[in-house]
Every structure is written in C-alpha cells, then in structure tokens.
Amino acid sequence: MAKRSGMPQLLPPDLPNRDQPFAGDYEIVWSIYIRCGNLQKLRAVHIPALEALIGQLHGGKGWLYENENYNENRDRSLKRIIAVQGLKGPYTDQVFLSFIKTLYSLSSFWAIQARLNPSHPQGVYASARFQRENPGSEAPAVVDALVELQANFTDAQGGTFSRIFGTTRRISAAVPG
C-alpha cells in the first residue's frame, strides 16, 4: 500500500514516480463475500442474482472463487468471489458515474473514499465498502463487498504486473440449457 494525499491505494511494487497525469486504462476490482452453504448454490442462485443487479462485469469469463481454507476462524458459509473489470481510459466523469450507479444497484449503504483528480499521477481512485450482518434470505446474500476503481498500471509497467488472489479458481453461473 502506498499513501498519497492521505488515501491508501494498492500500487504495483517499484512503480516509478511520475509527475504527469495518469492517462491510461482503468479497472474495477470486485471482492464480494456471499453467505451461501455450497458452491453449487453459489453458481446457480447467488451469482446470477448478483449479475442481474450489477451486470456481467468480467466479460462472461466467470468469477474467481477464493478458497480461504487457510483461515480456520472464517465462517464456512461465506464464499468470496472476485472479478476484475477492465475499462478503457482515459478517465472521464462518466466512468465514475457509471461506477456509482453500479454500486447503488447492489446496495444504498456504501462507505466511499475517492480521489477524483484526473491530473493526479496515480489517476483517479475510489474505494467503496459495504457490509451487513444479516443479508436475509434473498439472493444474492452479500455480507461484505470491497470495490475499487483504480488506474490499471499493467501497461505502465510494461505488462509485467498481475494481480494475485491466493488460491483461486474460476466459477461461472449455471447456464440454463
């Protein structure tokens, strides 16, 4: 984590200092915990309900399922899914507006921090967090969500940076057929 302007932002290691505004592409990183008993129900019920609200952000390639068996204290009924949505740059206010509309289609209770200065060397950055104790029985039973709109430094680093999420596997919604 690097701090600049008092706001934490996950940055690639050895990112060179820059004075020029970031003018590249952006990405939205979704990390969502859903209360669900098993992976089959996650695929068949919760992921389609989530995508009905926020769209198919990952280009239909399937969400990544984070296997968190290493954490013995974790509630076993919580399943973490992850997606990274690529956005073509440069940043426009419409990018942020679309991001906010997508968030609020899922819940109206987000804690949002944002740096909305397009001339900042690290680009525009927004972090949104949503939590609730009892998601109810209606799918998707989202318990915790962290969503970040950030500059995509992959191209700025020569394509060498990649996001690693521990032990993951692709999980897609069940397709009726």
Short mmCIF file of C-alpha atoms in Angstrom, two decimals:
data_model
loop_
_atom_site.label_atom_id
_atom_site.label_comp_id
_atom_site.label_asym_id
_atom_site.label_seq_id
_atom_site.Cartn_x
_atom_site.Cartn_y
_atom_site.Cartn_z
CA MET A 1 0.00 0.00 0.00
CA ALA A 2 1.26 3.42 -0.87
CA LYS A 3 -0.13 6.52 0.76
CA ARG A 4 -0.57 9.74 -1.12
CA SER A 5 -2.97 12.50 -0.19
CA GLY A 6 -3.92 10.50 2.91
CA MET A 7 -5.71 7.76 0.95
CA PRO A 8 -4.37 4.19 0.77
CA GLN A 9 -4.12 2.70 -2.71
CA LEU A 10 -2.72 -0.66 -3.72
CA LEU A 11 0.09 0.01 -6.18
CA PRO A 12 2.44 -2.33 -8.03
CA PRO A 13 5.86 -2.71 -6.45
CA ASP A 14 8.57 -0.42 -7.86
CA LEU A 15 6.10 1.87 -9.60
CA PRO A 16 8.25 4.72 -10.86
CA ASN A 17 7.47 8.18 -9.55
CA ARG A 18 5.66 10.32 -12.07
CA ASP A 19 4.67 13.94 -12.27
CA GLN A 20 2.49 13.68 -15.37
CA PRO A 21 -1.24 12.86 -15.08
CA PHE A 22 -2.10 9.18 -15.49
CA ALA A 23 -3.72 8.81 -18.92
CA GLY A 24 -4.04 5.03 -19.25
CA ASP A 25 -6.79 2.48 -18.75
CA TYR A 26 -8.69 1.80 -15.54
CA GLU A 27 -10.08 -1.24 -13.80
CA ILE A 28 -12.68 -2.07 -11.19
CA VAL A 29 -11.75 -4.78 -8.72
CA TRP A 30 -14.69 -6.56 -7.04
CA SER A 31 -14.22 -8.64 -3.88
CA ILE A 32 -17.53 -9.97 -2.56
CA TYR A 33 -18.41 -12.30 0.31
CA ILE A 34 -21.73 -14.11 -0.10
CA ARG A 35 -23.43 -16.16 2.62
CA CYS A 36 -24.08 -19.48 0.95
CA GLY A 37 -23.84 -23.11 2.03
CA ASN A 38 -22.19 -24.60 -1.04
CA LEU A 39 -20.60 -23.80 -4.39
CA GLN A 40 -23.46 -25.29 -6.40
CA LYS A 41 -25.94 -22.84 -4.85
CA LEU A 42 -23.42 -20.02 -5.31
CA ARG A 43 -23.25 -20.83 -9.04
CA ALA A 44 -26.94 -21.50 -9.60
CA VAL A 45 -28.57 -18.83 -7.40
CA HIS A 46 -26.31 -16.13 -6.00
CA ILE A 47 -24.04 -15.30 -8.95
CA PRO A 48 -26.96 -14.95 -11.42
CA ALA A 49 -28.79 -12.71 -8.89
CA LEU A 50 -25.66 -10.61 -8.41
CA GLU A 51 -25.15 -10.26 -12.16
CA ALA A 52 -28.81 -9.29 -12.62
CA LEU A 53 -28.11 -6.29 -10.38
CA ILE A 54 -24.63 -5.19 -11.43
CA GLY A 55 -24.19 -6.80 -14.83
CA GLN A 56 -21.67 -9.31 -16.11
CA LEU A 57 -18.59 -7.24 -15.30
CA HIS A 58 -15.99 -9.82 -16.12
CA GLY A 59 -16.87 -10.32 -19.76
CA GLY A 60 -18.63 -13.62 -19.12
CA LYS A 61 -15.39 -15.40 -18.18
CA GLY A 62 -16.64 -16.36 -14.73
CA TRP A 63 -15.89 -15.01 -11.30
CA LEU A 64 -12.85 -16.24 -9.41
CA TYR A 65 -13.68 -18.19 -6.27
CA GLU A 66 -11.22 -17.54 -3.46
CA ASN A 67 -10.52 -20.69 -1.46
CA GLU A 68 -9.87 -19.42 2.05
CA ASN A 69 -9.45 -22.76 3.81
CA TYR A 70 -6.23 -21.44 5.33
CA ASN A 71 -8.26 -19.23 7.70
CA GLU A 72 -9.58 -21.53 10.42
CA ASN A 73 -11.63 -18.78 12.10
CA ARG A 74 -13.57 -17.87 8.93
CA ASP A 75 -17.29 -18.55 8.77
CA ARG A 76 -17.56 -21.56 6.40
CA SER A 77 -20.87 -20.30 4.99
CA LEU A 78 -19.11 -17.25 3.48
CA LYS A 79 -17.87 -17.64 -0.09
CA ARG A 80 -15.58 -14.99 -1.61
CA ILE A 81 -15.80 -14.24 -5.32
CA ILE A 82 -13.56 -11.83 -7.21
CA ALA A 83 -13.72 -10.14 -10.60
CA VAL A 84 -11.59 -7.52 -12.35
CA GLN A 85 -13.36 -5.39 -14.92
CA GLY A 86 -11.20 -3.56 -17.46
CA LEU A 87 -12.19 -0.04 -18.52
CA LYS A 88 -10.68 1.85 -21.45
CA GLY A 89 -9.07 5.14 -20.49
CA PRO A 90 -8.52 7.92 -20.19
CA TYR A 91 -10.76 8.70 -17.23
CA THR A 92 -13.97 10.67 -17.75
CA ASP A 93 -16.63 11.67 -15.23
CA GLN A 94 -18.96 9.20 -16.97
CA VAL A 95 -16.65 6.36 -15.81
CA PHE A 96 -17.17 7.39 -12.17
CA LEU A 97 -20.91 7.98 -12.61
CA SER A 98 -21.34 4.52 -14.14
CA PHE A 99 -19.28 3.04 -11.28
CA ILE A 100 -21.51 4.72 -8.65
CA LYS A 101 -24.72 3.64 -10.41
CA THR A 102 -23.48 0.05 -10.45
CA LEU A 103 -22.63 0.17 -6.74
CA TYR A 104 -26.01 1.59 -5.79
CA SER A 105 -27.86 -1.05 -7.79
CA LEU A 106 -26.44 -3.55 -5.28
CA SER A 107 -26.92 -1.51 -2.08
CA SER A 108 -27.57 2.06 -0.97
CA PHE A 109 -25.25 1.73 2.05
CA TRP A 110 -21.67 2.18 0.84
CA ALA A 111 -18.75 3.88 2.59
CA ILE A 112 -16.87 5.57 -0.26
CA GLN A 113 -13.48 7.26 -0.34
CA ALA A 114 -12.41 8.86 -3.58
CA ARG A 115 -9.67 10.91 -5.19
CA LEU A 116 -11.35 12.39 -8.26
CA ASN A 117 -8.47 14.42 -9.64
CA PRO A 118 -7.73 13.16 -13.19
CA SER A 119 -4.45 15.10 -13.24
CA HIS A 120 -3.08 13.09 -10.28
CA PRO A 121 -0.03 10.98 -11.28
CA GLN A 122 -1.73 7.83 -9.93
CA GLY A 123 -5.02 8.61 -11.64
CA VAL A 124 -8.49 8.70 -10.17
CA TYR A 125 -9.08 6.27 -7.30
CA ALA A 126 -12.25 5.25 -5.46
CA SER A 127 -12.72 2.64 -2.78
CA ALA A 128 -16.21 1.52 -1.75
CA ARG A 129 -17.05 -0.78 1.17
CA PHE A 130 -20.40 -2.35 2.05
CA GLN A 131 -21.11 -4.66 5.00
CA ARG A 132 -24.15 -6.12 6.70
CA GLU A 133 -24.57 -8.73 9.41
CA ASN A 134 -27.73 -10.44 8.15
CA PRO A 135 -28.16 -10.36 4.39
CA GLY A 136 -31.56 -12.01 4.61
CA SER A 137 -32.71 -14.94 2.52
CA GLU A 138 -32.99 -13.11 -0.79
CA ALA A 139 -30.16 -13.77 -3.26
CA PRO A 140 -27.53 -12.50 -3.62
CA ALA A 141 -26.80 -12.73 0.10
CA VAL A 142 -23.92 -10.24 0.06
CA VAL A 143 -22.36 -9.87 3.50
CA ASP A 144 -19.26 -7.86 2.62
CA ALA A 145 -18.08 -6.13 -0.55
CA LEU A 146 -14.98 -4.11 -1.34
CA VAL A 147 -14.89 -2.48 -4.77
CA GLU A 148 -12.04 -0.33 -6.11
CA LEU A 149 -11.92 1.87 -9.19
CA GLN A 150 -8.25 2.43 -9.95
CA ALA A 151 -5.71 3.09 -12.65
CA ASN A 152 -4.51 -0.04 -14.44
CA PHE A 153 -0.74 0.09 -14.14
CA THR A 154 -0.18 -3.13 -16.14
CA ASP A 155 0.59 -1.22 -19.33
CA ALA A 156 2.56 1.45 -17.48
CA GLN A 157 4.80 -1.31 -16.10
CA GLY A 158 5.35 -2.95 -19.50
CA GLY A 159 2.70 -5.61 -18.87
CA THR A 160 4.61 -7.24 -16.02
CA PHE A 161 2.20 -6.59 -13.14
CA SER A 162 -0.53 -9.10 -12.41
CA ARG A 163 -2.99 -9.41 -9.56
CA ILE A 164 -2.62 -12.47 -7.33
CA PHE A 165 -5.52 -13.55 -5.08
CA GLY A 166 -4.17 -16.58 -3.24
CA THR A 167 -5.81 -19.89 -4.16
CA THR A 168 -8.49 -19.17 -6.73
CA ARG A 169 -10.46 -20.99 -9.37
CA ARG A 170 -12.92 -19.81 -11.97
CA ILE A 171 -16.56 -20.23 -11.05
CA SER A 172 -19.34 -19.46 -13.51
CA ALA A 173 -23.03 -19.19 -13.06
CA ALA A 174 -25.09 -22.16 -14.16
CA VAL A 175 -26.30 -21.58 -17.68
CA PRO A 176 -29.80 -22.93 -18.34
CA GLY A 177 -29.90 -25.04 -21.41
#
